[in-house]
Short mmCIF file of C-alpha atoms in Angstrom, two decimals:
data_model
loop_
_atom_site.label_atom_id
_atom_site.label_comp_id
_atom_site.label_asym_id
_atom_site.label_seq_id
_atom_site.Cartn_x
_atom_site.Cartn_y
_atom_site.Cartn_z
CA MET J 860 17.68 80.85 51.93
CA GLN J 861 15.85 78.77 54.13
CA ALA J 862 16.31 78.39 57.95
CA THR J 863 17.90 75.61 59.58
CA THR J 864 17.37 74.39 63.01
CA PRO J 865 20.29 74.51 65.15
CA PRO J 866 21.52 71.22 66.70
CA THR J 867 20.95 70.59 70.11
CA GLY J 868 22.25 68.39 73.29
CA SER J 869 25.02 68.33 75.88
CA GLY J 870 28.68 67.29 76.15
CA PRO J 871 31.78 68.52 73.97
CA ARG J 872 30.31 67.23 70.91
CA ALA J 873 27.09 68.43 71.60
CA ARG J 874 28.57 72.01 71.65
CA ARG J 875 30.69 71.62 68.36
CA ALA J 876 27.84 71.10 66.46
CA CYS J 877 25.77 73.92 68.08
CA ALA J 878 28.66 76.29 67.60
CA ALA J 879 29.01 74.97 63.82
CA TRP J 880 25.06 76.04 63.12
CA LEU J 881 25.31 79.75 64.90
CA LEU J 882 28.87 80.58 63.99
CA LEU J 883 28.37 79.66 60.39
CA ALA J 884 24.67 80.80 59.85
CA ALA J 885 25.56 84.52 59.71
CA PRO J 886 27.98 84.41 56.63
CA LEU J 887 25.92 82.61 54.92
CA ALA J 888 23.19 84.77 54.67
CA SER J 889 24.17 87.87 53.40
CA ALA J 890 26.72 88.79 50.23
CA HIS J 891 27.83 92.03 47.95
CA VAL J 892 28.97 92.71 44.69
CA PRO J 893 30.68 95.56 43.33
CA GLU J 894 28.70 98.43 42.11
CA ALA J 895 29.46 101.63 39.94
CA ALA J 896 28.32 104.46 41.84
CA ALA J 897 28.70 108.39 41.31
CA THR J 898 28.22 108.64 45.51
CA PRO J 899 28.53 105.53 47.37
CA THR J 900 26.05 104.52 49.29
CA LEU J 901 27.51 103.25 52.92
CA GLY J 902 25.26 102.14 55.87
CA TRP J 903 24.26 99.19 58.14
CA SER J 904 23.57 95.95 56.87
CA LEU J 905 20.33 94.82 58.17
CA GLU J 906 20.20 91.88 56.23
CA PRO J 907 17.33 89.93 58.76
CA TRP J 908 19.48 86.56 59.03
CA VAL J 909 22.54 87.89 59.83
CA LEU J 910 21.18 89.65 62.38
CA ALA J 911 18.82 87.04 63.65
CA CYS J 912 21.31 84.88 63.83
CA LEU J 913 23.88 87.42 65.86
CA GLY J 914 21.10 87.80 67.71
CA ALA J 915 20.25 84.22 68.25
CA SER J 916 24.43 83.37 69.47
CA LEU J 917 24.11 86.65 71.82
CA LEU J 918 21.48 85.77 73.64
CA LEU J 919 22.05 81.84 73.95
CA TYR J 920 25.83 82.49 75.30
CA LEU J 921 24.86 85.26 78.07
CA ALA J 922 21.56 82.71 78.80
CA GLY J 923 23.85 80.12 79.00
CA LEU J 924 26.33 81.89 81.03
CA LEU J 925 23.90 83.06 83.57
CA ARG J 926 22.62 79.58 84.10
CA LEU J 927 25.99 78.24 84.37
CA TRP J 928 27.14 80.86 87.20
CA ARG J 929 24.00 80.39 89.04
CA LYS J 930 24.76 76.54 89.14
CA ALA J 931 28.72 76.65 89.81
CA GLY J 932 29.14 80.19 90.67
CA ALA J 933 29.96 83.36 89.23
CA GLY J 934 32.99 83.24 87.15
CA ARG J 935 33.48 79.54 87.42
CA GLY J 936 33.31 76.78 84.37
CA VAL J 937 34.18 80.02 82.15
CA GLY J 938 35.94 83.26 83.53
CA MET J 939 35.39 86.69 83.06
CA ARG J 940 37.83 86.75 80.43
CA ARG J 941 36.47 84.45 78.48
CA ALA J 942 33.33 86.02 78.57
CA ALA J 943 34.35 89.21 77.63
CA SER J 944 36.74 87.40 74.59
CA PHE J 945 33.30 85.82 73.40
CA GLY J 946 32.01 89.66 73.51
CA ALA J 947 34.85 90.80 71.20
CA GLY J 948 34.17 88.32 68.89
CA TRP J 949 31.08 88.80 68.26
CA LEU J 950 31.71 92.43 67.87
CA ALA J 951 34.04 91.67 65.79
CA LEU J 952 31.19 89.90 63.59
CA VAL J 953 28.85 92.61 63.61
CA LEU J 954 31.73 94.86 62.57
CA ALA J 955 32.39 92.41 59.38
CA LEU J 956 29.05 91.15 58.58
CA ALA J 957 26.78 94.24 59.67
CA SER J 958 28.64 97.59 59.97
CA PRO J 959 29.48 99.89 56.77
CA LEU J 960 32.96 98.01 55.99
CA ASP J 961 30.13 95.42 54.46
CA ALA J 962 28.69 97.87 51.97
CA LEU J 963 32.38 99.44 51.60
CA GLY J 964 33.37 95.99 50.55
CA GLY J 965 31.49 96.43 47.70
CA TYR J 966 33.50 99.58 46.23
CA LEU J 967 37.06 98.45 47.57
CA PHE J 968 39.39 95.51 47.52
CA SER J 969 40.95 96.56 50.44
CA ALA J 970 37.99 96.94 52.22
CA HIS J 971 36.98 93.38 51.32
CA MET J 972 40.20 92.47 52.54
CA VAL J 973 39.55 94.07 56.04
CA GLN J 974 36.24 92.28 56.23
CA HIS J 975 37.64 89.03 55.59
CA GLU J 976 40.70 89.59 58.38
CA VAL J 977 38.58 90.68 60.90
CA LEU J 978 36.54 87.22 60.38
CA MET J 979 39.41 85.29 60.11
CA ILE J 980 41.93 87.11 62.67
CA LEU J 981 39.79 88.92 65.15
CA ALA J 982 36.19 87.15 65.40
CA ALA J 983 37.78 83.84 64.92
CA PRO J 984 40.25 83.12 67.72
CA LEU J 985 38.43 85.45 70.19
CA LEU J 986 35.28 83.19 69.78
CA VAL J 987 37.42 80.17 70.37
CA ILE J 988 38.69 81.73 73.32
CA GLY J 989 35.29 82.22 75.04
CA ARG J 990 34.42 78.85 74.61
CA PRO J 991 31.09 79.27 73.28
CA LEU J 992 30.18 75.31 73.02
CA ALA J 993 30.28 75.24 76.60
CA VAL J 994 28.28 78.05 77.10
CA TRP J 995 25.14 77.82 74.25
CA THR J 996 25.22 73.86 76.10
CA TRP J 997 23.83 75.63 79.16
CA ALA J 998 21.39 77.34 77.27
CA LEU J 999 19.56 74.33 75.96
CA PRO J 1000 16.69 72.64 77.89
CA ALA J 1001 17.78 69.22 79.42
CA PRO J 1002 15.80 66.69 77.04
CA TRP J 1003 17.18 68.40 73.90
CA ARG J 1004 21.02 68.39 75.52
CA MET J 1005 20.55 64.69 76.23
CA ARG J 1006 18.45 63.41 72.68
CA THR J 1007 21.47 65.47 70.75
CA THR J 1008 24.38 63.93 73.03
CA ARG J 1009 23.29 60.52 71.71
CA LEU J 1010 23.34 61.64 68.09
CA VAL J 1011 26.96 63.52 68.09
CA ARG J 1012 28.77 60.35 70.06
CA GLN J 1013 27.98 58.55 66.87
CA PRO J 1014 31.50 57.33 65.75
CA ALA J 1015 31.58 59.10 62.62
CA LEU J 1016 30.21 61.94 63.74
CA ALA J 1017 33.31 61.77 66.55
CA ALA J 1018 35.96 60.56 64.29
CA ALA J 1019 35.02 63.87 61.68
CA TRP J 1020 35.43 65.92 64.56
CA GLU J 1021 39.09 65.09 65.30
CA VAL J 1022 40.03 64.91 61.98
CA LEU J 1023 39.06 68.25 61.32
CA THR J 1024 40.30 69.40 64.28
CA CYS J 1025 43.88 67.72 64.01
CA ALA J 1026 46.36 70.72 63.40
CA PRO J 1027 47.74 69.06 60.20
CA VAL J 1028 44.11 69.12 58.47
CA ALA J 1029 42.70 72.50 60.30
CA TRP J 1030 46.12 74.02 58.84
CA ALA J 1031 45.70 72.49 55.22
CA LEU J 1032 41.91 74.04 54.87
CA HIS J 1033 42.53 77.07 56.09
CA GLY J 1034 45.65 77.56 53.49
CA LEU J 1035 43.29 76.09 51.04
CA ALA J 1036 40.41 78.06 51.76
CA LEU J 1037 42.56 81.30 51.72
CA TRP J 1038 44.64 80.66 48.35
CA ALA J 1039 42.02 79.10 46.25
CA TRP J 1040 39.17 82.25 46.93
CA HIS J 1041 41.92 84.70 45.98
CA LEU J 1042 42.32 82.79 42.55
CA PRO J 1043 40.68 85.72 40.10
CA LEU J 1044 37.96 83.04 38.80
CA PHE J 1045 36.87 82.40 42.68
CA PHE J 1046 36.70 85.89 43.63
CA GLU J 1047 35.45 87.07 40.88
CA ALA J 1048 32.88 84.74 40.91
CA ALA J 1049 32.01 86.00 44.73
CA LEU J 1050 31.77 89.23 43.31
CA ARG J 1051 28.74 88.74 41.01
CA SER J 1052 26.98 85.94 43.07
CA GLN J 1053 25.36 86.34 46.46
CA ALA J 1054 25.16 82.47 46.69
CA VAL J 1055 29.43 81.87 45.98
CA HIS J 1056 29.95 85.19 48.09
CA SER J 1057 27.86 83.52 51.09
CA LEU J 1058 29.82 80.33 50.61
CA GLN J 1059 33.23 82.49 50.50
CA HIS J 1060 32.39 84.10 53.74
CA ALA J 1061 31.40 80.51 55.04
CA SER J 1062 34.24 78.96 53.97
CA PHE J 1063 36.73 81.64 55.70
CA LEU J 1064 34.87 81.99 59.07
CA ALA J 1065 34.82 77.95 59.32
CA THR J 1066 38.45 77.15 58.52
CA ALA J 1067 39.35 80.13 60.55
CA LEU J 1068 37.62 78.51 63.67
CA LEU J 1069 39.01 75.35 62.74
CA PHE J 1070 42.70 76.62 62.36
CA TRP J 1071 42.55 78.69 66.04
CA TRP J 1072 40.95 75.75 67.47
CA PRO J 1073 44.51 73.64 67.85
CA PRO J 1074 46.28 76.52 69.35
CA LEU J 1075 44.00 77.91 71.55
CA ALA J 1076 41.83 75.41 72.38
CA GLY J 1077 43.71 72.48 71.81
CA ALA J 1078 46.91 72.49 73.03
CA SER J 1079 47.40 69.52 74.64
CA ARG J 1080 47.33 68.09 71.70
CA ALA J 1081 49.16 70.54 69.38
CA GLY J 1082 51.96 71.38 71.82
CA HIS J 1083 53.54 74.83 71.95
CA GLY J 1084 56.33 74.29 69.65
CA GLY J 1085 53.83 72.59 67.19
CA SER J 1086 51.92 75.57 67.48
CA MET J 1087 54.76 77.58 67.01
CA LEU J 1088 55.47 75.72 63.73
CA TYR J 1089 51.91 75.62 62.88
CA LEU J 1090 51.51 79.55 63.18
CA PHE J 1091 54.68 80.73 61.66
CA THR J 1092 54.49 78.61 58.37
CA THR J 1093 50.99 79.98 58.17
CA MET J 1094 52.43 83.77 58.61
CA VAL J 1095 54.66 82.91 55.62
CA HIS J 1096 51.92 81.74 53.26
CA THR J 1097 49.59 84.17 53.67
CA GLY J 1098 52.56 86.49 53.41
CA ALA J 1099 53.34 85.61 50.80
CA LEU J 1100 49.89 85.87 49.12
CA GLY J 1101 49.68 89.30 50.50
CA ALA J 1102 53.26 90.06 48.39
CA LEU J 1103 51.75 88.74 45.42
CA LEU J 1104 48.91 91.40 45.34
CA THR J 1105 50.90 93.82 46.59
CA PHE J 1106 53.61 93.94 44.03
CA SER J 1107 51.58 92.38 41.20
CA THR J 1108 51.86 95.18 38.04
CA VAL J 1109 48.47 93.71 36.64
CA PRO J 1110 45.22 93.93 38.70
CA TRP J 1111 44.29 90.23 39.70
CA TYR J 1112 39.99 91.63 40.06
CA PRO J 1113 39.25 94.28 36.92
CA ALA J 1114 35.36 93.74 38.43
CA TYR J 1115 36.46 96.25 40.81
CA GLY J 1116 37.50 98.67 38.17
CA THR J 1117 33.77 100.35 37.90
CA ALA J 1118 33.55 100.80 41.66
CA THR J 1119 37.13 101.85 42.75
CA PRO J 1120 36.98 105.64 40.86
CA ALA J 1121 33.79 106.26 43.05
CA LEU J 1122 36.02 106.74 46.24
CA GLY J 1123 39.03 107.78 44.21
CA PHE J 1124 41.16 104.97 44.46
CA ASP J 1125 43.27 103.54 41.30
CA LEU J 1126 42.58 99.89 40.87
CA LEU J 1127 45.98 98.72 41.09
CA GLU J 1128 46.37 101.05 44.43
CA ASP J 1129 43.60 99.58 45.73
CA GLN J 1130 45.01 96.21 45.37
CA ARG J 1131 48.22 97.02 46.71
CA LEU J 1132 46.94 98.37 50.13
CA GLY J 1133 44.64 95.05 50.02
CA GLY J 1134 47.96 93.12 49.72
CA LEU J 1135 49.59 94.71 52.37
CA ILE J 1136 46.37 94.41 54.63
CA MET J 1137 46.61 90.44 54.33
CA TRP J 1138 50.95 90.72 54.39
CA VAL J 1139 51.48 92.98 57.71
CA PRO J 1140 48.52 93.23 59.81
CA ALA J 1141 47.11 89.71 59.43
CA GLY J 1142 50.78 88.16 59.68
CA LEU J 1143 51.28 90.07 63.09
CA ALA J 1144 48.35 88.61 64.69
CA TYR J 1145 49.89 85.41 63.76
CA LEU J 1146 53.25 86.15 65.02
CA VAL J 1147 51.91 87.33 68.57
CA VAL J 1148 50.25 84.10 68.94
CA ALA J 1149 53.23 82.43 68.14
CA LEU J 1150 55.54 84.12 70.53
CA VAL J 1151 52.86 83.55 73.40
CA ALA J 1152 53.56 79.81 72.71
CA ALA J 1153 57.33 80.51 72.60
CA ALA J 1154 56.99 82.23 75.99
CA ARG J 1155 55.24 79.31 77.49
CA LEU J 1156 57.47 76.68 76.00
CA LEU J 1157 60.78 78.56 77.26
CA GLN J 1158 58.53 78.45 80.74
CA GLY J 1159 58.23 75.24 80.66
CA GLY J 1160 54.27 75.93 81.00
CA PRO J 1161 51.79 72.95 80.89
CA ALA J 1162 49.45 73.02 77.38
CA ARG J 1163 46.16 73.93 77.91
CA THR J 1164 43.41 71.33 77.89
CA ALA J 1165 40.63 72.19 75.43
CA PRO J 1166 37.87 74.34 76.33
CA GLY J 1167 34.52 72.71 77.21
CA ALA J 1168 34.84 70.76 80.51
CA MET J 1169 31.70 71.12 82.86
CA PRO J 1170 31.68 71.49 86.16
CA PRO J 1171 29.40 69.00 87.86
CA ARG J 1172 25.47 69.78 87.76
#
Protein backbone atom coordinates (compact mmCIF):
# COMPACT_ATOMS: atom_id res chain seq x y z
CA MET A 1 0.00 0.00 0.00
CA GLN A 2 1.34 3.41 -0.88
CA ALA A 3 1.70 6.04 1.76
CA THR A 4 -0.51 9.09 1.55
CA THR A 5 0.39 12.61 2.52
CA PRO A 6 -1.54 13.90 5.54
CA PRO A 7 -3.61 17.01 5.04
CA THR A 8 -2.34 20.09 6.77
CA GLY A 9 -3.75 23.43 7.77
CA SER A 10 -5.56 25.26 10.53
CA GLY A 11 -9.09 25.82 11.62
CA PRO A 12 -11.80 23.29 12.54
CA ARG A 13 -12.12 21.83 9.06
CA ALA A 14 -8.37 21.43 8.67
CA ARG A 15 -8.27 19.61 11.97
CA ARG A 16 -11.02 17.29 10.75
CA ALA A 17 -9.11 16.49 7.56
CA CYS A 18 -5.92 15.81 9.54
CA ALA A 19 -7.85 13.53 11.90
CA ALA A 20 -9.35 11.54 9.05
CA TRP A 21 -5.91 10.78 7.59
CA LEU A 22 -4.24 9.82 10.85
CA LEU A 23 -7.05 7.73 12.31
CA LEU A 24 -7.91 5.86 9.15
CA ALA A 25 -4.39 5.10 7.95
CA ALA A 26 -3.65 2.62 10.74
CA PRO A 27 -6.53 0.19 10.16
CA LEU A 28 -5.91 0.33 6.43
CA ALA A 29 -2.46 -1.06 6.98
CA SER A 30 -3.07 -4.57 8.20
CA ALA A 31 -5.46 -7.49 8.23
CA HIS A 32 -5.58 -11.11 9.28
CA VAL A 33 -7.24 -14.29 8.09
CA PRO A 34 -8.14 -17.53 9.94
CA GLU A 35 -5.42 -20.11 9.91
CA ALA A 36 -5.44 -23.78 10.70
CA ALA A 37 -2.63 -24.69 13.05
CA ALA A 38 -1.98 -27.26 15.74
CA THR A 39 -0.37 -24.63 17.95
CA PRO A 40 -1.52 -21.04 17.33
CA THR A 41 1.21 -18.46 17.05
CA LEU A 42 0.19 -15.36 18.95
CA GLY A 43 2.43 -12.35 19.18
CA TRP A 44 2.58 -8.61 18.73
CA SER A 45 1.91 -7.34 15.22
CA LEU A 46 4.88 -5.43 13.85
CA GLU A 47 3.20 -4.27 10.65
CA PRO A 48 5.33 -1.24 9.69
CA TRP A 49 2.49 1.01 8.53
CA VAL A 50 0.40 0.33 11.61
CA LEU A 51 3.31 1.22 13.87
CA ALA A 52 4.20 4.27 11.76
CA CYS A 53 0.68 5.67 11.83
CA LEU A 54 0.23 5.00 15.53
CA GLY A 55 3.58 6.61 16.27
CA ALA A 56 2.88 9.64 14.07
CA SER A 57 -0.51 10.27 15.66
CA LEU A 58 0.98 10.19 19.16
CA LEU A 59 4.02 12.33 18.33
CA LEU A 60 1.87 14.94 16.59
CA TYR A 61 -0.49 15.05 19.56
CA LEU A 62 2.35 15.50 22.04
CA ALA A 63 4.02 18.18 19.89
CA GLY A 64 0.77 20.05 19.40
CA LEU A 65 -0.17 19.82 23.06
CA LEU A 66 3.20 21.18 24.22
CA ARG A 67 3.03 24.07 21.74
CA LEU A 68 -0.55 24.87 22.74
CA TRP A 69 0.24 24.84 26.44
CA ARG A 70 3.34 26.98 25.95
CA LYS A 71 1.18 29.54 24.17
CA ALA A 72 -1.97 29.45 26.30
CA GLY A 73 -0.75 27.98 29.58
CA ALA A 74 -0.67 24.42 30.88
CA GLY A 75 -4.11 22.83 30.83
CA ARG A 76 -5.65 25.66 28.73
CA GLY A 77 -7.46 24.96 25.47
CA VAL A 78 -7.19 21.20 26.00
CA GLY A 79 -7.22 20.08 29.62
CA MET A 80 -5.42 17.25 31.33
CA ARG A 81 -8.50 15.02 31.23
CA ARG A 82 -8.92 15.42 27.49
CA ALA A 83 -5.24 14.73 26.93
CA ALA A 84 -5.52 11.60 29.09
CA SER A 85 -8.59 10.56 27.09
CA PHE A 86 -6.63 10.74 23.85
CA GLY A 87 -3.83 8.72 25.44
CA ALA A 88 -6.30 6.04 26.53
CA GLY A 89 -7.90 5.98 23.08
CA TRP A 90 -4.47 5.66 21.47
CA LEU A 91 -3.63 2.73 23.75
CA ALA A 92 -6.94 1.14 22.75
CA LEU A 93 -5.88 1.40 19.09
CA VAL A 94 -2.60 -0.29 19.97
CA LEU A 95 -4.52 -3.06 21.74
CA ALA A 96 -6.80 -3.61 18.76
CA LEU A 97 -4.28 -3.33 15.94
CA ALA A 98 -0.86 -4.32 17.27
CA SER A 99 -1.29 -6.53 20.33
CA PRO A 100 -1.71 -10.36 20.28
CA LEU A 101 -5.46 -9.71 20.12
CA ASP A 102 -5.02 -9.03 16.41
CA ALA A 103 -3.43 -12.46 15.85
CA LEU A 104 -6.00 -14.18 18.07
CA GLY A 105 -8.74 -12.79 15.86
CA GLY A 106 -7.41 -15.05 13.13
CA TYR A 107 -8.39 -18.09 15.19
CA LEU A 108 -11.50 -17.05 17.13
CA PHE A 109 -14.56 -15.12 16.00
CA SER A 110 -15.07 -14.00 19.60
CA ALA A 111 -11.59 -12.44 19.68
CA HIS A 112 -12.36 -10.76 16.38
CA MET A 113 -15.47 -9.26 18.00
CA VAL A 114 -13.43 -7.98 20.93
CA GLN A 115 -11.06 -6.31 18.45
CA HIS A 116 -13.92 -4.60 16.64
CA GLU A 117 -15.59 -3.45 19.86
CA VAL A 118 -12.32 -2.02 21.16
CA LEU A 119 -12.11 0.05 17.96
CA MET A 120 -15.73 1.20 18.00
CA ILE A 121 -16.81 1.63 21.62
CA LEU A 122 -13.49 2.22 23.37
CA ALA A 123 -10.95 3.86 21.05
CA ALA A 124 -13.36 5.97 18.98
CA PRO A 125 -15.18 7.82 21.82
CA LEU A 126 -11.98 8.36 23.79
CA LEU A 127 -10.28 9.85 20.73
CA VAL A 128 -13.22 12.16 20.07
CA ILE A 129 -13.16 13.40 23.67
CA GLY A 130 -9.40 13.97 23.40
CA ARG A 131 -9.79 16.72 20.74
CA PRO A 132 -7.05 15.43 18.43
CA LEU A 133 -8.29 17.65 15.61
CA ALA A 134 -7.40 20.81 17.49
CA VAL A 135 -4.16 19.53 19.01
CA TRP A 136 -2.73 18.09 15.78
CA THR A 137 -3.23 21.46 14.11
CA TRP A 138 -0.94 23.07 16.67
CA ALA A 139 1.80 20.62 15.71
CA LEU A 140 1.81 21.81 12.07
CA PRO A 141 3.96 24.66 10.72
CA ALA A 142 1.99 27.87 10.23
CA PRO A 143 2.40 28.00 6.40
CA TRP A 144 0.93 24.51 6.06
CA ARG A 145 -2.00 25.45 8.26
CA MET A 146 -2.79 28.48 6.13
CA ARG A 147 -2.63 26.67 2.80
CA THR A 148 -4.82 23.82 3.91
CA THR A 149 -7.29 26.16 5.60
CA ARG A 150 -8.02 27.77 2.24
CA LEU A 151 -8.62 24.32 0.77
CA VAL A 152 -10.91 22.90 3.46
CA ARG A 153 -13.01 26.07 3.56
CA GLN A 154 -14.33 25.25 0.13
CA PRO A 155 -18.16 25.10 0.34
CA ALA A 156 -18.34 21.53 -0.96
CA LEU A 157 -16.01 20.16 1.73
CA ALA A 158 -17.72 22.14 4.49
CA ALA A 159 -21.13 20.91 3.38
CA ALA A 160 -19.93 17.30 3.23
CA TRP A 161 -18.64 17.49 6.82
CA GLU A 162 -21.92 18.99 8.04
CA VAL A 163 -23.84 16.13 6.42
CA LEU A 164 -21.56 13.37 7.72
CA THR A 165 -21.67 14.66 11.32
CA CYS A 166 -25.43 15.20 11.28
CA ALA A 167 -26.83 12.78 13.91
CA PRO A 168 -29.25 10.84 11.63
CA VAL A 169 -26.57 10.38 8.95
CA ALA A 170 -23.84 9.32 11.41
CA TRP A 171 -26.31 6.93 13.10
CA ALA A 172 -27.29 5.36 9.77
CA LEU A 173 -23.73 5.00 8.49
CA HIS A 174 -22.56 3.32 11.69
CA GLY A 175 -25.53 0.96 11.74
CA LEU A 176 -25.10 0.11 8.06
CA ALA A 177 -21.42 -0.71 8.57
CA LEU A 178 -22.19 -2.98 11.52
CA TRP A 179 -24.97 -4.96 9.87
CA ALA A 180 -23.44 -5.15 6.39
CA TRP A 181 -20.02 -6.39 7.54
CA HIS A 182 -21.59 -9.08 9.74
CA LEU A 183 -23.46 -10.61 6.81
CA PRO A 184 -21.68 -13.93 6.16
CA LEU A 185 -20.86 -13.00 2.55
CA PHE A 186 -18.97 -9.83 3.51
CA PHE A 187 -17.49 -11.07 6.78
CA GLU A 188 -15.96 -14.14 5.17
CA ALA A 189 -14.72 -12.04 2.26
CA ALA A 190 -12.85 -9.94 4.84
CA LEU A 191 -11.36 -13.11 6.31
CA ARG A 192 -10.06 -14.23 2.93
CA SER A 193 -8.70 -10.93 1.65
CA GLN A 194 -6.33 -8.49 3.33
CA ALA A 195 -7.68 -5.63 1.23
CA VAL A 196 -11.29 -6.33 2.18
CA HIS A 197 -10.35 -6.83 5.83
CA SER A 198 -8.55 -3.48 5.83
CA LEU A 199 -11.67 -1.86 4.37
CA GLN A 200 -13.73 -3.49 7.14
CA HIS A 201 -11.48 -2.08 9.88
CA ALA A 202 -11.42 1.35 8.26
CA SER A 203 -15.20 1.51 7.92
CA PHE A 204 -15.74 0.39 11.52
CA LEU A 205 -13.38 3.03 12.90
CA ALA A 206 -14.46 5.82 10.55
CA THR A 207 -18.18 5.35 11.14
CA ALA A 208 -17.60 4.98 14.88
CA LEU A 209 -15.75 8.32 14.97
CA LEU A 210 -18.62 9.93 13.09
CA PHE A 211 -21.14 8.18 15.35
CA TRP A 212 -19.58 9.44 18.59
CA TRP A 213 -19.14 13.00 17.30
CA PRO A 214 -22.78 14.19 17.81
CA PRO A 215 -23.20 13.03 21.44
CA LEU A 216 -19.64 13.76 22.60
CA ALA A 217 -18.39 16.62 20.44
CA GLY A 218 -21.50 18.17 18.93
CA ALA A 219 -24.02 18.14 21.75
CA SER A 220 -24.89 21.75 21.00
CA ARG A 221 -26.44 20.43 17.78
CA ALA A 222 -27.76 17.08 18.98
CA GLY A 223 -29.09 18.11 22.41
CA HIS A 224 -29.13 15.80 25.43
CA GLY A 225 -32.59 14.43 24.60
CA GLY A 226 -31.56 13.69 21.03
CA SER A 227 -28.38 12.01 22.25
CA MET A 228 -30.40 9.70 24.51
CA LEU A 229 -32.60 8.54 21.62
CA TYR A 230 -29.56 8.28 19.34
CA LEU A 231 -27.69 6.01 21.77
CA PHE A 232 -30.70 3.99 22.90
CA THR A 233 -31.72 3.02 19.38
CA THR A 234 -28.13 2.02 18.60
CA MET A 235 -28.05 -0.14 21.72
CA VAL A 236 -31.26 -1.83 20.54
CA HIS A 237 -30.16 -2.66 17.00
CA THR A 238 -26.62 -3.75 17.96
CA GLY A 239 -28.11 -5.87 20.73
CA ALA A 240 -30.44 -7.46 18.20
CA LEU A 241 -27.48 -8.39 15.99
CA GLY A 242 -25.64 -9.82 18.99
CA ALA A 243 -28.72 -11.82 19.98
CA LEU A 244 -29.05 -13.27 16.48
CA LEU A 245 -25.44 -14.46 16.64
CA THR A 246 -25.88 -15.81 20.18
CA PHE A 247 -29.04 -17.82 19.63
CA SER A 248 -28.35 -19.04 16.12
CA THR A 249 -28.15 -22.81 15.77
CA VAL A 250 -26.24 -22.50 12.48
CA PRO A 251 -22.65 -21.20 12.19
CA TRP A 252 -22.59 -17.94 10.25
CA TYR A 253 -18.88 -18.03 9.47
CA PRO A 254 -17.72 -21.56 8.60
CA ALA A 255 -14.30 -20.19 7.58
CA TYR A 256 -13.41 -20.28 11.28
CA GLY A 257 -14.13 -24.03 11.39
CA THR A 258 -10.48 -24.94 10.70
CA ALA A 259 -9.08 -22.46 13.23
CA THR A 260 -11.21 -22.58 16.38
CA PRO A 261 -10.34 -26.23 17.28
CA ALA A 262 -6.72 -25.16 17.69
CA LEU A 263 -7.78 -23.28 20.83
CA GLY A 264 -10.30 -25.85 22.05
CA PHE A 265 -13.42 -24.00 20.88
CA ASP A 266 -16.42 -25.36 19.06
CA LEU A 267 -17.35 -23.21 16.05
CA LEU A 268 -20.88 -22.52 17.29
CA GLU A 269 -19.74 -21.87 20.87
CA ASP A 270 -17.23 -19.34 19.59
CA GLN A 271 -19.93 -17.60 17.56
CA ARG A 272 -22.25 -17.43 20.57
CA LEU A 273 -19.52 -15.96 22.72
CA GLY A 274 -18.85 -13.33 20.04
CA GLY A 275 -22.56 -12.52 19.92
CA LEU A 276 -22.65 -12.05 23.70
CA ILE A 277 -19.65 -9.71 23.50
CA MET A 278 -21.49 -7.55 20.98
CA TRP A 279 -24.77 -7.76 22.88
CA VAL A 280 -23.80 -7.09 26.51
CA PRO A 281 -20.54 -5.09 26.94
CA ALA A 282 -21.14 -2.99 23.82
CA GLY A 283 -24.74 -2.33 24.87
CA LEU A 284 -23.56 -1.20 28.29
CA ALA A 285 -21.22 1.37 26.69
CA TYR A 286 -24.11 2.98 24.80
CA LEU A 287 -26.27 2.84 27.93
CA VAL A 288 -23.69 4.57 30.13
CA VAL A 289 -23.29 7.51 27.74
CA ALA A 290 -27.08 7.74 27.34
CA LEU A 291 -27.49 7.87 31.14
CA VAL A 292 -24.94 10.69 31.34
CA ALA A 293 -26.96 12.60 28.74
CA ALA A 294 -30.14 11.89 30.72
CA ALA A 295 -28.57 13.19 33.94
CA ARG A 296 -27.50 16.41 32.21
CA LEU A 297 -30.95 16.83 30.70
CA LEU A 298 -32.59 16.47 34.14
CA GLN A 299 -30.10 18.92 35.65
CA GLY A 300 -30.81 21.40 32.90
CA GLY A 301 -27.13 21.56 31.94
CA PRO A 302 -26.26 23.30 28.68
CA ALA A 303 -25.21 21.22 25.71
CA ARG A 304 -21.50 21.20 25.09
CA THR A 305 -20.03 22.95 22.12
CA ALA A 306 -18.06 21.01 19.58
CA PRO A 307 -14.39 20.71 20.44
CA GLY A 308 -11.90 22.61 18.39
CA ALA A 309 -12.17 26.19 19.61
CA MET A 310 -8.66 27.50 19.88
CA PRO A 311 -7.34 30.11 22.29
CA PRO A 312 -5.93 33.28 20.74
CA ARG A 313 -2.49 32.89 19.22
